[in-house]
Amino acid sequence: MAILVIAEHDNQQLKTGVANTIAAAAEIGGDISVLVAGTGCAQVAAAVAKITGVTKVLIADAPQYAESLAENIAALVVSIAKNYTHILAPATGFGKNFMPRVAALLDVAQVSDISAIVSPDTFVRPIYAGNVLSTVQSKDLIKVITVRITGFDAAGESASAAPIENVPAVADSGLSQFKGHELTKSSRPELTAARVIVSGGRGMGSGENFKLLEALADKLGAAVGASRAAVDSGFVPNDYQVGQTGKIVAPELYVAVGISGAIQHLAGMKDSKVIVAINKDAEAPIFQIANYWLVEDLFKAVPELTAAL
Amino acid sequence: MKVLVAIKRVVDPNIKVRVKTDGTGVETANVKMAMNPFCEIAVEQAVRMKEAGTVTEIVVVSIGVPQCQETLRTALAMGADRAILVEVATEVQPLAVAKLLKALVDREQPGLVLMGKQAIDDDCNQSGQMLAGLLGWPQATFISKIEVAGDHADITREVDGGLENITVKMPAVVTADLRLNEPRYVTLPNIMKSKKKPLENIKPDALGVDVTPRLTTLKVEEPPKRGAGVKLADVAELVNKLKNEAKVI
Ligand SMILES: Cc1cc2nc3c(=O)[nH]c(=O)nc-3n(C[C@H](O)[C@H](O)[C@H](O)COP(=O)(O)OP(=O)(O)OC[C@H]3O[C@@H](n4cnc5c(N)ncnc54)[C@H](O)[C@@H]3O)c2cc1C
Ligand SMILES: Nc1ncnc2c1ncn2[C@@H]1O[C@H](COP(=O)(O)O)[C@@H](O)[C@H]1O
């Protein structure tokens, strides 16, 4: 078997999740090539080469890969796809965007968001917001797969570096153009990489009140997340959203504050190791999955907790 | 400009689904069904664009069992003009959905295809991207804003770090995220009116598409349950548990 992993990066740094995707590839078994497509991304390729399990790094360095536009990345992946039995990318905004396009161009199914590998052609994936696990088998010659990164522990670093080869770029499709980013700046860890997450819901009442959670997060070295209700109410930016349609996280500790526990929210965090919930409603469904819970007003409990740490 | 909107009938998002006792699938008999929430947002967007004068005709398409007609009627009541049901009795996977939609795009020649970013039953998040690929059109996924300006559209997309702005050439396939808009409620007079709007019924064969599933579901099961947790008296007890029992801080 020959596996191709598509690396997510910003031309400088590899994103968390790539090492987990490589670990998933290693579980399938076989040679693992990792494609780094970008502009001036040599240092990313060098970092990938040191990840355990990587056989070869392929680098496509061209201006049309600067911003991971789906049309261009998909065309590049398709141009080398026939050498592989499996093509994997993390099931992040990056992978979800272009991988189905690759699958369609290859006339194969995509297996989305796998959380476990049963055999090289059989995978487990959550459906219905994680309320059901489905085991599916693919008989397609090339298996196009996105990987739920919380399902696999990140591969480590190896002592020796894998060789790096150039692959030719495919001409710019000209179909879409990148105009700019409005990225949230934060000094805290990224949600998907954090060991601890403190999340707030509608119960926070305002964006201003999120300062209470930030103070707690600073004590815990935690990332700050949110429910959709908190995002829709404008308390915090969209990239804070945890859930079925936001980010999927599985930290060691998840503290849910003023969040009721709708299935769509649970879908994004119920695989966390330890869940703490603070809610003033003793009937809140979040308590059904929490390891520890406090039925208290958050405006009392959160400052107390911050002070006690 | 004509737009095509693809809508899926799914189990109502507020319902907690149950796995069938034989582990072959999810219980859908006598379960409340609804339009996939992201598809509702896509329909709403089309209707708003028609109200704003950018769109002249809205064609909604659903693929599935005859009951999808109800879902199509809802879209017609929201303001779509015409509906097409591609009737398929068995499971239709995203690649087949994309192929059927491509055949309809070839026939209808819309200037824009609007879809949901994800169906909340299979959680695949594939069909729009696949359709764009098959058509050789640009794609804009997870959009929270779209403005069509002549031969292109300015788009804001929700990405992991925040938002991204791109421009796509038209025609294009776009998939709606939650914050694109808030769908309207359908009113009784509009429901009555929708009954008179045209609804065409076609079979996959007529579109020359093989809808045989590529993936075989071997089993479905419920995920392992989390052990029962404990209610604590106060913050001091919580800190103690986190330090000494869970050892996470
Ligand atoms: C298609 C679809 C996708 C969705 N995707 C997501 C998703 O990805 N992520 C997500 O989170 N949601 C998602 N949702 C929305 C989800 O269904 C819920 O509406 C949402 O999670 C509710 O957020 P919440 O718990 O913050 O708000 P609410 O349900 O309003 O809960 C607020 C909680 O705060 C508590 N509270 C209030 N004041 C206080 C106080 N002073 N002290 C302590 N507790 C207090 C209340 O008791 C209540 O339990 C989705 C919905 C749909 C239809
Ligand atoms: N059976 C279907 N009928 C109509 N549209 C569909 C169907 N399945 C998927 N779609 C469209 O594709 C989107 C994404 O679905 P999926 O790729 O299954 O997550 C949905 O929001 C719909 O717009």
XYZ file of C-alpha atoms and ligand atoms in Angstrom:
634
model
C 0.000 0.000 0.000
C 1.101 3.541 -0.713
C -0.463 6.391 1.197
C -0.458 10.084 0.382
C -1.101 12.538 3.222
C -1.842 16.167 2.390
C -0.195 18.537 4.856
C -2.016 21.554 6.226
C 0.213 24.537 6.948
C 0.498 28.303 6.536
C 3.756 28.191 4.547
C 5.714 28.655 7.758
C 4.324 26.165 10.194
C 2.701 22.812 10.066
C -0.799 22.767 11.566
C -1.627 20.504 14.449
C -3.521 17.597 13.024
C -1.021 16.659 10.333
C 0.931 14.456 12.747
C -2.354 12.807 13.793
C -3.248 12.192 10.148
C 0.180 10.633 9.601
C -0.474 8.402 12.626
C -3.731 7.280 11.015
C -1.821 6.536 7.795
C 0.682 4.485 9.772
C -2.183 2.452 11.224
C -3.379 1.643 7.700
C 0.200 0.591 6.949
C 2.477 1.080 3.953
C 4.747 3.775 2.568
C 3.667 7.269 3.585
C 4.349 10.236 1.309
C 3.347 13.676 2.518
C 2.509 16.436 0.048
C 3.413 19.964 1.063
C 1.877 22.393 -1.429
C 2.536 26.049 -0.790
C 4.668 29.063 -1.559
C 8.084 29.307 0.057
C 7.218 26.354 2.245
C 10.621 24.604 2.418
C 10.739 24.809 6.204
C 7.369 23.092 6.432
C 8.662 20.266 4.247
C 11.720 19.963 6.481
C 9.500 19.706 9.558
C 7.312 17.039 7.942
C 10.375 15.008 6.982
C 11.126 14.502 10.682
C 7.765 13.031 11.636
C 7.834 9.332 12.494
C 6.453 7.123 9.751
C 7.023 9.490 6.832
C 8.769 7.754 3.920
C 8.985 10.704 1.574
C 8.030 14.367 1.415
C 6.749 15.844 -1.835
C 6.951 19.578 -2.185
C 5.034 21.661 -4.732
C 6.225 25.218 -4.341
C 4.331 27.660 -6.561
C 2.406 30.933 -6.147
C -0.961 29.266 -6.858
C -0.597 27.170 -3.683
C -0.102 30.090 -1.315
C -3.638 29.993 0.087
C -4.893 26.410 -0.375
C -7.601 27.287 -2.891
C -9.592 24.091 -3.382
C -9.518 24.080 -7.192
C -5.718 24.280 -7.321
C -4.930 21.881 -4.493
C -7.402 19.310 -5.826
C -5.906 19.446 -9.326
C -2.426 18.937 -7.889
C -3.473 15.974 -5.742
C -5.291 14.393 -8.687
C -2.156 14.786 -10.839
C -0.229 12.393 -8.560
C -3.115 10.322 -7.164
C -2.650 7.257 -9.348
C 0.507 6.350 -7.423
C -1.448 5.765 -4.241
C -3.978 3.437 -2.660
C -5.054 5.928 0.016
C -5.175 9.720 0.144
C -5.606 11.255 3.589
C -6.072 14.773 4.920
C -7.166 16.087 8.296
C -10.940 16.644 8.607
C -10.399 20.328 9.307
C -11.687 23.278 7.307
C -8.682 22.707 5.040
C -9.266 19.017 4.311
C -13.053 19.215 4.155
C -12.795 21.889 1.498
C -10.784 20.199 -1.242
C -10.821 16.448 -0.535
C -14.341 15.722 -1.878
C -13.331 17.554 -5.051
C -10.366 15.177 -5.354
C -12.649 12.179 -4.800
C -15.138 13.318 -7.442
C -12.387 13.943 -9.995
C -11.094 10.423 -9.342
C -14.651 9.024 -9.462
C -14.345 7.491 -6.008
C -16.290 7.886 -2.775
C -14.852 9.853 0.095
C -14.882 8.451 3.599
C -15.348 11.533 5.771
C -14.075 12.151 9.259
C -12.866 8.668 10.228
C -12.301 8.127 13.944
C -10.866 4.608 13.774
C -9.374 2.178 11.282
C -10.597 -1.418 11.212
C -8.578 -2.559 8.200
C -7.085 -0.883 5.104
C -10.550 -0.736 3.496
C -12.809 -0.474 6.547
C -13.209 2.568 8.746
C -15.346 3.866 11.606
C -16.938 7.282 11.317
C -19.373 9.162 13.529
C -22.712 10.151 11.982
C -25.783 11.967 13.365
C -23.645 14.415 15.340
C -21.639 11.612 16.861
C -24.688 9.820 18.278
C -24.029 6.853 16.032
C -20.842 5.171 14.879
C -20.891 3.704 11.400
C -18.420 1.120 10.113
C -18.021 1.451 6.351
C -16.078 -0.459 3.747
C -14.729 1.065 0.550
C -13.916 -1.055 -2.476
C -12.708 1.890 -4.541
C -9.168 1.511 -5.898
C -8.129 4.803 -4.329
C -9.537 5.565 -0.914
C -9.998 9.256 -0.254
C -10.296 9.832 3.476
C -10.511 12.732 5.904
C -9.310 12.001 9.421
C -10.888 13.161 12.669
C -7.729 14.288 14.380
C -8.987 13.666 17.908
C -9.302 9.975 16.992
C -5.559 9.469 16.596
C -2.571 10.385 18.782
C -0.052 12.535 16.939
C 2.955 10.746 15.453
C 6.220 11.747 17.131
C 9.545 12.869 15.749
C 12.076 10.464 14.325
C 15.845 10.727 14.495
C 16.366 10.626 10.745
C 14.685 12.828 8.156
C 12.810 11.444 5.158
C 13.970 12.572 1.678
C 12.277 15.600 0.085
C 11.363 15.598 -3.629
C 9.881 18.265 -5.869
C 6.644 17.619 -7.709
C 5.587 19.753 -10.673
C 2.858 22.303 -10.064
C -0.378 22.282 -12.069
C -1.275 25.571 -13.764
C -3.461 27.988 -11.764
C -7.126 27.174 -12.478
C -8.019 30.865 -12.407
C -11.448 29.862 -11.077
C -11.119 31.495 -7.674
C -8.964 34.104 -6.065
C -7.909 34.677 -2.478
C -8.666 38.198 -1.248
C -7.821 38.215 2.416
C -8.243 36.800 5.868
C -9.874 38.088 8.993
C -8.164 35.829 11.477
C -8.785 35.905 15.197
C -5.648 36.826 17.084
C -5.052 35.065 20.339
C -2.105 34.367 22.563
C -3.838 31.281 23.908
C -3.396 27.752 22.525
C -5.408 26.743 19.459
C -8.685 25.020 20.295
C -7.857 21.821 18.455
C -4.436 21.561 20.089
C -5.226 22.658 23.639
C -4.826 20.344 26.632
C -7.496 22.290 28.487
C -10.502 24.181 27.051
C -12.826 26.559 28.834
C -16.028 27.117 26.824
C -18.840 29.574 27.345
C -22.424 29.519 26.155
C -25.410 31.815 25.998
C -25.376 31.851 29.796
C -22.316 34.141 29.635
C -24.715 36.917 28.701
C -22.237 39.098 26.795
C -18.864 39.244 25.089
C -17.621 41.392 27.937
C -18.389 38.601 30.409
C -16.126 36.238 28.459
C -13.300 38.046 30.309
C -14.240 35.860 33.279
C -13.508 32.774 31.198
C -10.322 34.266 29.813
C -9.030 34.810 33.346
C -9.825 31.191 34.163
C -8.250 30.046 30.891
C -5.067 31.966 31.682
C -4.770 30.176 35.019
C -5.242 26.793 33.334
C -3.190 27.482 30.203
C -6.411 26.785 28.353
C -7.962 27.719 25.025
C -11.348 29.446 25.020
C -14.256 27.927 23.104
C -17.957 28.630 22.793
C -21.342 27.234 21.870
C -23.052 28.306 18.686
C -25.479 30.422 20.699
C -22.565 32.417 22.120
C -21.138 32.918 18.626
C -24.475 33.827 17.066
C -25.125 36.312 19.868
C -21.882 38.002 18.851
C -20.069 37.308 22.148
C -17.075 35.735 20.385
C -15.873 35.098 16.788
C -17.089 32.126 14.734
C -13.853 30.181 15.035
C -14.540 29.661 18.773
C -17.475 27.375 17.991
C -17.245 23.812 19.236
C -19.702 21.261 17.897
C -21.139 19.279 15.016
C -20.536 22.166 12.676
C -17.737 23.868 14.554
C -14.543 22.359 15.843
C -14.240 18.835 17.158
C -12.098 18.799 20.277
C -11.022 16.177 22.806
C -8.844 17.860 25.417
C -7.867 16.349 28.758
C -10.139 18.822 30.488
C -13.197 20.607 29.037
C -14.980 23.118 31.236
C -18.463 24.008 29.911
C -19.841 27.180 31.450
C -23.398 28.357 30.837
C -23.852 25.774 28.075
C -27.023 23.669 28.092
C -25.572 20.692 26.225
C -27.475 20.452 22.933
C -26.549 17.347 20.915
C -24.870 19.560 18.318
C -22.562 20.964 20.987
C -21.891 17.576 22.599
C -20.905 16.288 19.152
C -17.830 18.482 19.316
C -16.589 17.765 22.839
C -17.952 14.567 24.296
C -14.734 12.678 23.666
C -12.892 14.965 26.095
C -11.191 13.022 28.875
C -12.668 14.957 31.787
C -15.723 17.192 31.415
C -16.701 19.791 33.997
C -19.998 21.636 33.684
C -21.140 24.736 35.500
C -24.800 25.587 35.013
C -27.461 27.036 37.253
C -30.128 24.722 35.828
C -29.999 21.342 37.586
C -31.800 19.796 34.603
C -29.285 20.918 31.967
C -28.480 17.986 29.629
C -24.758 18.800 29.809
C -24.777 17.184 33.266
C -25.547 13.815 31.677
C -22.099 13.637 30.159
C -20.094 15.649 32.689
C -17.686 13.908 35.078
C -18.082 16.712 37.597
C -20.734 19.341 37.784
C -21.749 22.319 39.807
C -25.301 23.637 39.902
C -24.369 27.238 40.498
C -24.510 30.695 39.052
C -21.489 31.018 36.817
C -20.899 34.603 37.875
C -20.201 33.260 41.353
C -18.541 29.931 40.513
C -16.128 31.032 37.782
C -14.364 33.827 39.721
C -14.177 31.512 42.739
C -12.615 28.783 40.652
C -10.128 31.199 39.095
C -9.156 32.431 42.539
C -8.761 28.886 43.882
C -6.268 27.819 41.216
C -29.887 34.473 -13.194
C -31.375 31.081 -12.496
C -30.270 29.258 -9.316
C -30.490 25.625 -8.447
C -30.786 24.718 -4.751
C -30.255 21.140 -3.570
C -32.161 20.196 -0.441
C -32.050 17.020 1.592
C -34.750 15.517 3.770
C -33.243 14.378 7.072
C -34.259 13.348 10.574
C -35.261 16.483 12.474
C -32.106 17.866 14.157
C -33.840 17.997 17.558
C -34.472 14.275 17.595
C -32.046 11.896 19.205
C -31.796 9.000 16.795
C -31.785 5.337 17.772
C -29.812 2.558 16.217
C -31.950 -0.295 14.870
C -31.697 -3.371 17.049
C -30.109 -5.395 14.237
C -27.356 -2.794 13.832
C -28.033 -2.204 10.128
C -28.958 1.434 10.367
C -30.788 4.157 12.182
C -34.485 3.992 13.034
C -36.313 6.374 10.697
C -39.808 4.880 10.723
C -42.248 7.207 12.505
C -39.463 9.681 13.192
C -40.063 13.363 12.532
C -38.310 14.493 9.359
C -37.298 17.980 8.298
C -35.342 19.905 5.716
C -31.622 19.729 6.492
C -30.947 23.027 8.355
C -28.099 24.021 6.041
C -30.313 23.440 3.008
C -32.941 25.697 4.557
C -30.302 28.414 4.766
C -29.415 27.797 1.108
C -33.078 28.157 0.073
C -33.425 31.323 2.157
C -30.356 32.775 0.436
C -31.819 32.082 -2.982
C -35.107 33.710 -2.000
C -33.325 36.788 -0.648
C -31.312 37.067 -3.850
C -34.532 36.869 -5.831
C -36.098 39.553 -3.655
C -33.002 41.689 -4.259
C -33.348 41.227 -8.021
C -30.145 39.210 -8.632
C -32.032 35.981 -9.168
C -34.903 35.423 -11.585
C -35.809 31.791 -11.008
C -35.253 29.338 -8.149
C -35.329 25.624 -8.908
C -35.144 23.293 -5.899
C -34.055 19.683 -6.195
C -34.271 16.823 -3.755
C -33.066 13.282 -4.234
C -34.687 10.455 -2.340
C -37.966 8.824 -1.376
C -41.354 10.154 -2.566
C -41.840 11.913 0.809
C -39.108 14.365 -0.224
C -41.983 16.085 -2.009
C -43.006 17.501 1.374
C -39.558 18.999 1.787
C -39.742 20.430 -1.720
C -43.164 21.939 -0.946
C -41.642 23.652 2.086
C -38.981 25.183 -0.155
C -41.668 26.271 -2.614
C -43.547 27.866 0.278
C -40.378 29.722 1.255
C -40.305 31.233 -2.221
C -38.767 28.780 -4.686
C -40.484 28.687 -8.100
C -40.223 25.104 -9.268
C -39.229 21.739 -7.827
C -37.658 18.555 -9.100
C -37.763 15.257 -7.225
C -35.244 12.667 -8.318
C -36.930 9.603 -6.950
C -34.640 6.954 -5.506
C -35.808 4.361 -3.002
C -32.379 3.347 -1.712
C -29.555 5.242 -0.004
C -27.891 7.812 -2.264
C -24.296 8.668 -1.376
C -22.676 12.063 -2.050
C -20.880 11.035 -5.267
C -24.190 9.901 -6.773
C -25.912 13.050 -5.469
C -23.245 15.116 -7.214
C -23.646 13.164 -10.463
C -27.426 13.549 -10.457
C -27.097 17.255 -9.739
C -24.548 17.609 -12.529
C -27.001 16.065 -14.966
C -29.632 18.551 -13.820
C -27.206 21.463 -14.079
C -26.421 20.405 -17.654
C -30.157 20.456 -18.383
C -31.161 23.575 -16.445
C -28.035 25.709 -16.996
C -28.248 27.703 -13.741
C -25.797 30.528 -13.061
C -25.333 29.422 -9.457
C -25.865 26.286 -7.388
C -26.599 26.734 -3.690
C -26.296 23.817 -1.299
C -25.943 23.106 2.395
C -22.438 22.616 3.687
C -23.356 19.347 5.345
C -26.247 16.969 5.759
C -26.789 16.488 9.488
C -27.624 12.799 9.129
C -24.568 11.415 7.337
C -22.377 14.415 8.309
C -20.486 13.845 5.029
C -19.802 17.423 3.962
C -18.973 16.356 0.391
C -21.709 16.826 -2.182
C -21.142 20.502 -3.061
C -17.403 20.118 -3.478
C -17.963 16.992 -5.587
C -20.478 18.718 -7.833
C -18.104 21.646 -8.379
C -15.352 19.193 -9.264
C -17.519 17.277 -11.755
C -18.636 20.519 -13.401
C -15.143 22.022 -13.416
C -16.665 25.042 -11.676
C -15.236 27.045 -8.806
C -16.485 26.201 -5.328
C -17.032 28.273 -2.236
C -17.740 26.199 0.852
C -18.951 27.192 4.340
C -19.998 30.646 3.213
C -21.349 33.318 5.523
C -21.730 36.001 2.842
C -22.164 36.164 -0.920
C -22.433 39.101 -3.267
C -22.824 38.436 -6.961
C -21.279 41.102 -9.178
C -21.594 40.292 -12.878
C -19.229 37.505 -13.869
C -17.981 36.860 -10.345
C -19.100 36.603 -6.726
C -17.439 37.989 -3.620
C -17.597 35.460 -0.837
C -16.821 35.295 2.868
C -16.111 31.791 4.135
C -15.896 30.453 7.674
C -12.450 28.901 8.137
C -10.746 27.418 11.197
C -8.933 30.597 12.179
C -11.779 33.028 11.468
C -12.995 34.237 8.096
C -11.598 34.159 4.565
C -12.553 36.349 1.630
C -12.401 34.946 -1.870
C -13.736 35.786 -5.301
C -15.082 33.055 -7.549
C -15.915 33.179 -11.238
C -19.522 32.483 -12.091
C -21.084 29.999 -12.524
C -20.109 28.472 -9.192
C -21.222 26.031 -6.519
C -21.521 27.493 -3.036
C -22.363 25.758 0.255
C -24.080 27.555 3.113
C -22.821 27.769 6.683
C -25.011 28.556 9.678
C -24.410 32.283 9.764
C -25.286 33.059 6.140
C -28.817 34.018 7.174
C -31.772 33.039 9.338
C -34.405 31.172 7.353
C -37.929 32.585 7.392
C -40.943 30.737 8.703
C -43.366 29.592 6.059
C -46.805 31.122 6.310
C -50.086 29.376 5.664
C -50.963 31.436 2.540
C -47.560 30.577 1.116
C -48.072 26.911 1.864
C -51.360 27.092 -0.046
C -49.659 28.855 -2.943
C -46.828 26.306 -3.015
C -49.324 23.563 -3.842
C -49.876 25.127 -7.244
C -46.209 25.414 -8.113
C -44.781 22.818 -10.532
C -43.108 19.713 -9.119
C -41.481 17.363 -11.594
C -40.707 13.750 -10.751
C -37.818 11.995 -12.509
C -35.824 8.812 -12.117
C -32.017 8.526 -12.047
C -32.115 6.423 -15.251
C -33.599 9.361 -17.116
C -30.522 11.337 -16.099
C -28.192 8.492 -17.065
C -26.696 8.198 -13.591
C -25.777 5.012 -11.736
C -26.621 5.606 -8.076
C -25.270 2.322 -6.682
C -23.585 3.100 -3.340
C -19.787 2.900 -3.348
C -19.437 2.485 0.393
C -20.954 -0.471 2.203
C -22.134 0.053 5.740
C -21.086 -3.026 7.694
C -22.655 -1.989 10.965
C -23.869 0.944 12.986
C -23.745 1.134 16.757
C -24.047 3.566 19.590
C -20.805 5.025 20.855
C -19.650 3.917 24.302
C -21.515 5.781 27.026
C -19.604 8.001 29.394
C -19.676 6.790 32.994
C -22.021 8.632 35.323
C -20.476 11.758 36.785
C -20.915 13.361 40.152
C -22.568 16.518 41.337
C -20.279 18.530 43.562
C -21.131 20.816 46.442
C -18.844 23.724 45.713
C -15.785 25.053 43.926
C -13.425 23.762 46.625
C -14.614 20.214 46.015
C -14.234 20.679 42.275
C -10.638 21.848 42.614
C -9.918 18.903 44.897
C -11.417 16.386 42.419
C -9.564 17.864 39.454
C -6.263 17.796 41.334
C -6.453 14.540 43.216
C -8.937 12.282 41.428
C -8.825 13.245 37.758
C -5.295 14.650 38.059
C -5.820 17.023 35.149
C -4.652 20.219 36.848
C -27.649 22.269 12.111
C -27.272 22.759 13.459
C -25.941 22.783 13.800
C -25.527 23.246 15.036
N -24.208 23.237 15.338
C -23.816 23.622 16.564
C -22.434 23.560 16.951
O -21.561 23.204 16.165
N -22.110 23.938 18.203
C -23.043 24.361 19.128
O -22.664 24.682 20.260
N -24.330 24.427 18.770
C -24.742 24.083 17.532
N -26.067 24.170 17.214
C -26.986 24.852 18.150
C -27.479 23.976 19.291
O -28.615 23.261 18.859
C -27.865 24.847 20.506
O -28.818 25.803 20.108
C -26.682 25.585 21.127
O -25.606 24.702 21.351
C -27.109 26.210 22.437
O -26.061 26.951 23.006
P -26.018 27.232 24.565
O -25.943 25.957 25.302
O -24.916 28.206 24.795
O -27.375 28.028 24.823
P -28.662 27.608 25.626
O -29.194 26.316 25.160
O -29.529 28.786 25.624
O -28.111 27.351 27.102
C -27.644 28.341 27.964
C -27.384 27.677 29.306
O -26.805 28.618 30.193
C -27.336 28.412 31.489
N -27.184 29.663 32.223
C -27.769 30.850 31.950
N -27.361 31.789 32.832
C -26.518 31.172 33.689
C -25.779 31.602 34.831
N -25.819 32.865 35.238
N -25.026 30.699 35.470
C -24.970 29.406 35.066
N -25.639 28.949 34.001
C -26.402 29.813 33.310
C -28.768 28.020 31.260
O -29.249 27.284 32.368
C -28.652 27.168 29.989
O -28.483 25.806 30.311
C -26.490 23.707 15.967
C -27.843 23.678 15.632
C -28.243 23.206 14.398
C -29.697 23.169 14.068
N -30.355 13.432 -1.252
C -30.077 14.722 -1.475
N -30.945 15.502 -2.162
C -30.680 16.807 -2.391
N -29.567 17.419 -1.977
C -28.667 16.697 -1.296
C -28.862 15.322 -1.006
N -27.790 14.894 -0.313
C -26.967 15.948 -0.159
N -27.484 17.040 -0.752
C -26.915 18.391 -0.797
O -25.558 18.346 -0.409
C -25.345 19.035 0.815
C -24.262 18.360 1.608
O -24.621 17.043 1.905
P -23.543 15.941 2.357
O -22.435 15.973 1.382
O -24.286 14.646 2.355
O -23.105 16.341 3.752
C -26.716 19.094 1.451
O -26.834 20.178 2.349
C -27.604 19.286 0.216
O -27.556 20.619 -0.240
